[in-house]
CSV table of C-alpha atoms in Angstrom, one decimal:
chain,number,residue,atom,x,y,z
A,999,MET,CA,-13.0,-17.6,9.7
A,1000,GLN,CA,-14.0,-15.3,6.8
A,1001,PRO,CA,-13.8,-16.9,3.3
A,1002,LEU,CA,-10.6,-16.1,1.5
A,1003,ARG,CA,-10.7,-13.7,-1.4
A,1004,LYS,CA,-10.5,-15.8,-4.6
A,1005,ASP,CA,-7.7,-13.7,-6.1
A,1006,ILE,CA,-5.6,-14.1,-2.9
A,1007,LEU,CA,-6.3,-17.8,-2.7
A,1008,LEU,CA,-4.8,-18.2,-6.2
A,1009,TYR,CA,-1.5,-17.0,-5.0
A,1010,GLY,CA,-1.2,-19.3,-2.0
A,1011,LYS,CA,1.0,-21.9,-3.7
A,1012,LEU,CA,3.3,-19.3,-5.2
A,1013,ALA,CA,4.0,-18.0,-1.8
A,1014,THR,CA,5.3,-21.4,-0.7
A,1015,ARG,CA,7.7,-21.3,-3.6
A,1016,LYS,CA,9.1,-18.0,-2.5
A,1017,VAL,CA,8.3,-16.1,-5.7
A,1018,TRP,CA,8.2,-12.3,-5.4
A,1019,THR,CA,5.0,-11.3,-7.1
A,1020,SER,CA,4.2,-7.8,-5.8
A,1021,VAL,CA,7.1,-5.6,-4.6
A,1022,GLN,CA,6.8,-2.2,-2.9
A,1023,ILE,CA,9.7,0.3,-3.3
A,1024,GLU,CA,10.2,3.5,-1.4
A,1025,LEU,CA,12.0,5.8,-3.8
A,1026,THR,CA,12.8,8.4,-1.2
A,1027,SER,CA,12.2,9.0,2.5
A,1028,ARG,CA,11.4,12.6,1.8
A,1029,CYS,CA,7.7,13.6,2.0
A,1030,PHE,CA,5.6,16.8,1.6
A,1031,GLN,CA,3.3,15.9,4.5
A,1032,GLN,CA,3.6,14.7,8.0
A,1033,CYS,CA,0.8,12.1,8.4
A,1034,ARG,CA,-0.2,11.1,11.9
A,1035,GLY,CA,0.2,7.3,11.5
A,1036,CYS,CA,3.3,7.2,9.3
A,1037,ASP,CA,6.9,7.0,10.5
A,1038,SER,CA,8.8,7.4,7.2
A,1039,TRP,CA,8.8,11.2,7.5
A,1040,ARG,CA,9.7,11.0,11.2
A,1041,ASP,CA,12.6,8.7,10.4
A,1042,ASP,CA,13.7,11.1,7.6
A,1043,LYS,CA,13.5,14.2,9.8
A,1044,SER,CA,15.3,12.6,12.7
A,1045,GLY,CA,18.0,11.1,10.5
A,1046,ARG,CA,17.2,7.6,11.8
A,1047,ILE,CA,16.4,6.2,8.3
A,1048,VAL,CA,17.2,8.6,5.5
A,1049,GLY,CA,17.4,7.5,1.9
A,1050,CYS,CA,17.0,8.3,-1.8
A,1051,LEU,CA,17.6,5.3,-4.1
A,1052,ASP,CA,20.4,6.0,-6.6
A,1053,TYR,CA,18.8,6.2,-10.0
A,1054,SER,CA,21.2,3.8,-11.8
A,1055,ARG,CA,20.9,1.3,-9.0
A,1056,LEU,CA,17.1,1.6,-9.1
A,1057,LEU,CA,17.0,0.8,-12.8
A,1058,ASP,CA,19.2,-2.2,-12.2
A,1059,LEU,CA,16.8,-3.4,-9.5
A,1060,LEU,CA,13.7,-2.9,-11.6
A,1061,GLN,CA,15.3,-4.9,-14.5
A,1062,GLU,CA,16.2,-7.7,-12.1
A,1063,LEU,CA,12.6,-7.8,-10.8
A,1064,TYR,CA,11.4,-8.1,-14.3
A,1065,TYR,CA,13.7,-11.1,-14.9
A,1066,LEU,CA,12.4,-12.6,-11.6
A,1067,LYS,CA,8.9,-12.4,-13.2
A,1068,VAL,CA,7.5,-9.9,-10.6
A,1069,GLU,CA,4.0,-9.0,-11.7
A,1070,HIS,CA,3.4,-5.7,-9.9
A,1071,ILE,CA,5.6,-2.9,-8.5
A,1072,THR,CA,4.4,-0.1,-6.2
A,1073,LEU,CA,6.5,3.0,-6.0
A,1074,THR,CA,6.0,4.9,-2.7
A,1075,GLY,CA,7.9,6.9,-0.2
A,1076,GLY,CA,7.9,9.4,1.5
A,1077,ASP,CA,6.2,10.6,-1.6
A,1078,PRO,CA,7.3,9.5,-5.1
A,1079,GLN,CA,6.7,13.0,-6.4
A,1080,ALA,CA,9.6,14.1,-4.1
A,1081,TYR,CA,12.0,11.7,-5.9
A,1082,PRO,CA,14.4,14.0,-8.0
A,1083,ASP,CA,14.3,11.7,-11.0
A,1084,PHE,CA,10.6,10.8,-10.9
A,1085,ASP,CA,9.6,12.2,-14.3
A,1086,ARG,CA,12.7,10.7,-15.9
A,1087,LEU,CA,11.8,7.4,-14.3
A,1088,LEU,CA,8.3,7.5,-15.7
A,1089,ARG,CA,9.6,8.1,-19.2
A,1090,TRP,CA,12.1,5.2,-18.8
A,1091,TRP,CA,9.3,2.9,-17.5
A,1092,GLY,CA,7.0,3.8,-20.4
A,1093,HIS,CA,9.7,2.9,-22.8
A,1094,GLN,CA,10.4,-0.5,-21.1
A,1095,LYS,CA,6.7,-1.3,-20.9
A,1096,SER,CA,6.4,-0.8,-24.7
A,1097,LYS,CA,9.5,-2.8,-25.4
A,1098,HIS,CA,9.2,-5.8,-23.1
A,1099,GLU,CA,6.4,-8.3,-23.0
A,1100,GLY,CA,5.4,-9.1,-19.4
A,1101,TRP,CA,6.8,-5.9,-18.0
A,1102,PRO,CA,5.4,-5.4,-14.4
A,1103,ASP,CA,2.3,-3.3,-13.8
A,1104,LEU,CA,3.2,-0.1,-12.0
A,1105,GLN,CA,1.3,1.5,-9.1
A,1106,ILE,CA,2.1,4.9,-7.6
A,1107,ASN,CA,1.2,5.7,-4.0
A,1108,THR,CA,1.1,9.5,-3.5
A,1109,ALA,CA,-0.7,12.2,-1.7
A,1110,LEU,CA,-0.8,14.1,-5.1
A,1111,THR,CA,0.0,17.4,-3.4
A,1112,ARG,CA,2.2,18.6,-6.3
A,1113,PRO,CA,1.0,19.3,-9.8
A,1114,VAL,CA,1.6,16.5,-12.3
A,1115,SER,CA,3.4,17.2,-15.6
A,1116,GLN,CA,1.0,18.6,-18.2
A,1117,PRO,CA,-0.1,17.0,-20.3
A,1118,PRO,CA,0.3,14.0,-18.1
A,1119,VAL,CA,1.4,11.7,-20.9
A,1120,ASP,CA,4.1,9.9,-18.9
A,1121,TRP,CA,1.6,9.2,-16.1
A,1122,HIS,CA,-0.8,7.7,-18.5
A,1123,ASP,CA,1.8,5.7,-20.5
A,1124,ALA,CA,3.8,4.3,-17.6
A,1125,ILE,CA,1.4,4.0,-14.6
A,1126,ASP,CA,-1.2,1.3,-14.4
A,1127,GLU,CA,-2.8,2.6,-11.2
A,1128,VAL,CA,-2.5,5.8,-9.2
A,1129,ARG,CA,-3.4,5.4,-5.5
A,1130,VAL,CA,-4.0,8.7,-3.8
A,1131,SER,CA,-4.2,9.3,0.0
A,1132,PHE,CA,-7.3,11.3,0.8
A,1133,ASP,CA,-8.2,11.4,4.5
A,1134,ALA,CA,-10.9,14.0,4.8
A,1135,VAL,CA,-13.0,16.7,3.0
A,1136,ASP,CA,-13.1,18.9,6.0
A,1137,GLU,CA,-10.1,21.3,5.6
A,1138,LYS,CA,-9.1,21.5,9.3
A,1139,LEU,CA,-9.4,17.8,9.8
A,1140,TYR,CA,-7.4,17.0,6.7
A,1141,GLY,CA,-4.7,19.4,7.9
A,1142,ARG,CA,-4.5,17.8,11.3
A,1143,ILE,CA,-4.3,14.2,10.0
A,1144,ARG,CA,-2.0,14.9,7.1
A,1145,GLY,CA,0.2,17.5,9.0
A,1146,ASP,CA,-0.2,19.9,6.1
A,1147,LYS,CA,-1.1,23.6,6.6
A,1148,PHE,CA,-1.0,24.5,2.9
A,1149,VAL,CA,-2.8,21.8,0.9
A,1150,VAL,CA,-6.6,21.4,1.2
A,1151,PRO,CA,-8.9,18.5,0.0
A,1152,ALA,CA,-10.2,20.6,-2.9
A,1153,ASP,CA,-6.6,20.8,-4.3
A,1154,ILE,CA,-6.4,17.0,-4.3
A,1155,LEU,CA,-9.8,16.6,-6.0
A,1156,GLN,CA,-8.7,19.1,-8.6
A,1157,GLN,CA,-5.5,17.2,-9.2
A,1158,LEU,CA,-7.4,13.9,-9.6
A,1159,VAL,CA,-9.7,15.6,-12.2
A,1160,VAL,CA,-6.8,17.1,-14.1
A,1161,LEU,CA,-4.8,13.8,-14.1
A,1162,ASN,CA,-7.9,11.9,-15.4
A,1163,HIS,CA,-6.0,8.6,-15.2
A,1164,PRO,CA,-8.1,5.6,-16.3
A,1165,ASN,CA,-7.3,3.6,-13.1
A,1166,MET,CA,-7.3,5.7,-9.9
A,1167,THR,CA,-7.9,4.7,-6.3
A,1168,THR,CA,-8.3,6.7,-3.2
A,1169,MET,CA,-6.9,5.5,0.2
A,1170,THR,CA,-8.4,6.8,3.5
A,1171,VAL,CA,-7.0,5.9,6.9
A,1172,LEU,CA,-9.8,6.1,9.4
A,1173,TYR,CA,-9.1,7.5,12.9
A,1174,GLN,CA,-11.5,8.3,15.7
A,1175,GLU,CA,-12.2,11.8,14.4
A,1176,ASN,CA,-12.5,11.1,10.6
A,1177,ILE,CA,-14.5,7.9,10.6
A,1178,THR,CA,-17.6,10.1,10.1
A,1179,GLU,CA,-16.0,11.5,7.0
A,1180,VAL,CA,-16.6,8.3,4.9
A,1181,ILE,CA,-19.9,9.4,3.4
A,1182,PRO,CA,-18.7,13.1,2.9
A,1183,ILE,CA,-15.6,11.8,1.1
A,1184,LEU,CA,-17.6,9.5,-1.1
A,1185,LYS,CA,-20.1,12.3,-1.9
A,1186,ALA,CA,-17.2,14.7,-2.8
A,1187,LEU,CA,-15.7,12.1,-5.1
A,1188,VAL,CA,-19.0,11.5,-6.9
A,1189,ARG,CA,-19.6,15.3,-7.3
A,1190,SER,CA,-16.2,15.9,-8.7
A,1191,ARG,CA,-16.8,13.2,-11.4
A,1192,VAL,CA,-13.4,11.8,-10.8
A,1193,ARG,CA,-12.8,8.7,-12.9
A,1194,LEU,CA,-12.2,6.4,-10.0
A,1195,ARG,CA,-11.9,2.6,-9.7
A,1196,LYS,CA,-12.1,2.1,-6.0
A,1197,ALA,CA,-12.2,4.0,-2.7
A,1198,ILE,CA,-10.3,2.1,0.0
A,1199,PHE,CA,-10.9,2.7,3.7
A,1200,LEU,CA,-8.4,1.3,6.2
A,1201,ALA,CA,-8.7,1.3,10.0
A,1202,GLY,CA,-5.8,3.3,11.6
A,1203,ILE,CA,-3.5,1.0,13.5
A,1204,GLY,CA,-0.7,1.4,16.0
A,1205,ASP,CA,-0.2,3.6,19.1
A,1206,ARG,CA,-1.2,6.8,17.3
A,1207,SER,CA,-4.7,5.4,16.6
A,1208,PRO,CA,-6.4,4.8,19.9
A,1209,LYS,CA,-10.0,3.6,19.4
A,1210,GLU,CA,-13.0,3.7,21.6
A,1211,ASP,CA,-15.8,1.2,21.4
A,1212,ARG,CA,-18.0,3.6,19.4
A,1213,TYR,CA,-15.3,3.6,16.7
A,1214,TRP,CA,-16.0,-0.1,15.9
A,1215,VAL,CA,-19.8,0.5,16.1
A,1216,GLU,CA,-19.4,3.2,13.6
A,1217,TYR,CA,-17.1,1.1,11.4
A,1218,GLU,CA,-19.5,-1.9,11.4
A,1219,ASN,CA,-22.4,0.5,10.5
A,1220,LEU,CA,-20.6,2.0,7.4
A,1221,ASP,CA,-22.1,-0.5,5.0
A,1222,THR,CA,-25.6,0.4,6.2
A,1223,ARG,CA,-24.9,4.1,6.0
A,1224,LEU,CA,-23.5,3.6,2.6
A,1225,GLY,CA,-26.7,2.0,1.4
A,1226,LYS,CA,-28.8,4.8,2.7
A,1227,ALA,CA,-26.6,7.6,1.3
A,1228,PHE,CA,-26.3,6.0,-2.1
A,1229,PRO,CA,-29.5,4.0,-2.7
A,1230,ASN,CA,-28.7,3.6,-6.4
A,1231,GLY,CA,-25.1,2.6,-5.7
A,1232,LEU,CA,-21.8,4.2,-6.5
A,1233,PRO,CA,-20.0,4.6,-9.8
A,1234,PHE,CA,-16.9,2.9,-8.3
A,1235,GLU,CA,-16.1,0.1,-5.8
A,1236,THR,CA,-15.3,0.5,-2.1
A,1237,SER,CA,-13.4,-1.7,0.3
A,1238,LEU,CA,-16.1,-1.6,3.0
A,1239,ASP,CA,-17.0,-5.2,2.6
A,1240,GLU,CA,-13.6,-6.2,4.0
A,1241,SER,CA,-14.1,-6.6,7.7
A,1242,VAL,CA,-11.2,-5.0,9.6
A,1243,SER,CA,-12.7,-6.0,13.0
A,1244,TRP,CA,-12.6,-9.7,11.8
A,1245,VAL,CA,-8.8,-9.3,11.4
A,1246,ARG,CA,-8.3,-8.0,14.9
A,1247,GLY,CA,-10.7,-10.5,16.4
A,1248,TYR,CA,-9.2,-13.5,14.6
A,1249,LEU,CA,-5.6,-12.6,15.6
A,1250,SER,CA,-6.3,-11.5,19.2
A,1251,THR,CA,-8.1,-14.8,19.9
A,1252,GLY,CA,-5.3,-17.0,18.7
A,1253,GLY,CA,-6.4,-17.6,15.1
A,1254,GLY,CA,-2.9,-16.8,13.8
A,1255,GLU,CA,-1.2,-19.5,15.9
A,1256,GLY,CA,0.6,-21.8,13.5
A,1257,ILE,CA,0.3,-19.5,10.5
A,1258,ARG,CA,3.6,-18.3,9.1
A,1259,CYS,CA,4.4,-15.0,7.3
A,1260,TRP,CA,4.0,-16.0,3.7
A,1261,SER,CA,3.4,-12.4,2.7
A,1262,GLY,CA,7.1,-11.8,3.2
A,1263,ALA,CA,7.8,-14.6,0.6
A,1264,MET,CA,5.7,-12.8,-2.0
A,1265,ALA,CA,5.3,-9.1,-1.3
A,1266,PRO,CA,8.4,-7.4,0.3
A,1267,HIS,CA,8.8,-3.8,1.1
A,1268,ILE,CA,12.1,-2.1,0.1
A,1269,LYS,CA,13.1,1.1,1.9
A,1270,ALA,CA,14.8,4.1,0.3
A,1271,ASN,CA,18.1,3.1,2.0
A,1272,GLY,CA,17.9,-0.4,0.4
A,1273,ASP,CA,16.7,-2.3,3.4
A,1274,VAL,CA,14.2,-5.1,2.6
A,1275,TYR,CA,11.3,-5.8,5.0
A,1276,PRO,CA,8.8,-8.7,4.7
A,1277,CYS,CA,5.9,-6.2,4.4
A,1278,CYS,CA,5.1,-2.5,4.4
A,1279,LEU,CA,3.4,-2.7,7.8
A,1280,VAL,CA,6.8,-3.3,9.5
A,1281,GLY,CA,8.7,-1.2,7.0
A,1282,GLY,CA,7.5,2.1,8.3
A,1283,GLU,CA,5.1,3.3,5.6
A,1284,ALA,CA,2.1,3.1,7.8
A,1285,LEU,CA,3.6,2.5,11.3
A,1286,GLN,CA,6.9,2.6,13.0
A,1287,THR,CA,9.9,1.0,11.2
A,1288,TYR,CA,10.9,-2.3,12.9
A,1289,THR,CA,14.5,-2.4,12.0
A,1290,ASP,CA,15.0,-5.7,13.7
A,1291,MET,CA,12.8,-7.3,10.9
A,1292,VAL,CA,15.1,-6.4,8.0
A,1293,ILE,CA,15.7,-9.4,5.8
A,1294,GLY,CA,18.4,-8.0,3.5
A,1295,ASN,CA,19.6,-4.9,1.6
A,1296,ILE,CA,19.5,-4.5,-2.2
A,1297,ASN,CA,22.6,-2.4,-2.1
A,1298,ASP,CA,24.6,-5.3,-0.7
A,1299,GLU,CA,23.2,-8.3,-2.5
A,1300,SER,CA,20.8,-9.2,-5.3
A,1301,ALA,CA,17.0,-9.3,-4.9
A,1302,GLU,CA,17.1,-13.0,-5.9
A,1303,ILE,CA,19.4,-13.9,-3.0
A,1304,ILE,CA,17.2,-12.1,-0.5
A,1305,MET,CA,14.1,-13.8,-2.0
A,1306,ARG,CA,15.5,-17.3,-1.9
A,1307,ARG,CA,17.0,-17.0,1.6
A,1308,TYR,CA,13.7,-15.9,3.3
A,1309,GLU,CA,12.1,-18.5,5.5
A,1310,PRO,CA,8.5,-17.6,6.6
A,1311,PRO,CA,8.6,-17.2,10.4
A,1312,HIS,CA,5.7,-17.7,13.0
A,1313,ASP,CA,5.5,-14.0,13.6
A,1314,TYR,CA,1.9,-14.1,15.0
A,1315,ALA,CA,3.1,-16.4,17.8
A,1316,ASP,CA,6.1,-14.3,18.6
A,1317,PRO,CA,5.4,-11.9,21.6
A,1318,ASP,CA,8.4,-9.8,20.5
A,1319,LYS,CA,6.9,-9.1,17.1
A,1320,PRO,CA,4.2,-6.5,16.4
A,1321,CYS,CA,2.5,-8.6,13.7
A,1322,LYS,CA,-0.5,-9.9,15.7
A,1323,ALA,CA,-1.5,-6.3,16.6
A,1324,ILE,CA,-0.9,-4.6,13.2
A,1325,CYS,CA,-1.4,-7.1,10.4
A,1326,GLN,CA,-4.1,-6.1,7.9
A,1327,TYR,CA,-6.8,-7.8,5.9
A,1328,LYS,CA,-4.9,-8.6,2.7
A,1329,GLN,CA,-1.7,-9.7,4.4
A,1330,LEU,CA,-3.6,-11.9,6.8
A,1331,GLN,CA,-5.6,-13.5,4.1
A,1332,LEU,CA,-2.4,-14.2,2.0
A,1333,ASN,CA,-0.7,-15.7,5.1
A,1334,ILE,CA,-3.7,-18.0,5.6
A,1335,ALA,CA,-3.7,-19.0,1.9
A,1336,GLY,CA,0.0,-19.7,2.0
A,1337,GLU,CA,-0.3,-21.9,5.0
A,1338,MET,CA,-3.2,-23.8,3.4
A,1339,ALA,CA,-1.2,-24.3,0.3
A,1340,ALA,CA,1.9,-25.4,2.2
A,1341,ARG,CA,-0.2,-28.2,3.7
A,1342,THR,CA,-1.7,-29.3,0.4
A,1343,LYS,CA,-0.1,-31.5,-2.3
A,1344,LEU,CA,-1.7,-32.6,-5.5
A,1345,SER,CA,-1.3,-36.1,-6.8
A,1346,MET,CA,-1.9,-37.0,-10.4
A,1347,PRO,CA,-3.9,-38.8,-11.7
């Protein structure tokens, strides 16, 4: 088994106490793009799951999460830029952040296909990290993966430069055809002089991401190619040291047997209709929405009640659950850390 990341290991015991630490909230199901691997926009267009969080209810929820000592909140969608009260929300958040000690850190997940307010004062004051989807530098390839005929990669790069946020991250989902785009993407980011913290690369998962053997060969060679393309290193971090193939191999060979879903005790995903899921992977942001895995709804009861009621299930061992096939690096590592912590008790002295 791969060594656990030290930051994730630190949160293992908290997971066993069912303390929400990092919460992801879909503001709206509406999106400007139609990405291949995502079901949120499909649910929105079909009417299966449509939502836009009421602004007043959202503020109440965010204040409750603050009192529950949540450390980090991610606003996503759809696309947060499609939320009608988005700019108003950022101004409110910036005020709360300056007023309350221990106010949660805020991350925004967006494709950044729409201009930010200029000057971007609210983005800088309120947001701690901007995470931007960026799947290709080739225009035709970007359009096919993102389902967008109007926005091109150069537009996104320009938006990143204009925004100039001190903590920005790009997120690339790697499919069969764009896995060769990793080096071109990194070169484009370096050339643009974007002030970037990290470039994250995730393997596409689910039925819309079929993979041939050469995909994994290419994936495992990315570290080597990176060294050759950038012999002096990069001005930002990448996620290429996180082995995605290890996750798939570990779970497919029974490594997850006996490990419960502690991620759901710490990092839930809240849909724009109020439904709460144990993680974003089953909540439809990157895959189909598994409605049978809803653990509550914040429009019907408090976040604290939902948090306390949750009992980590053995989802990896359940053949009716998708978790063994779709779980990702960070969620798996947190689940392992939680299971280790649940079996460890400290005695003093």
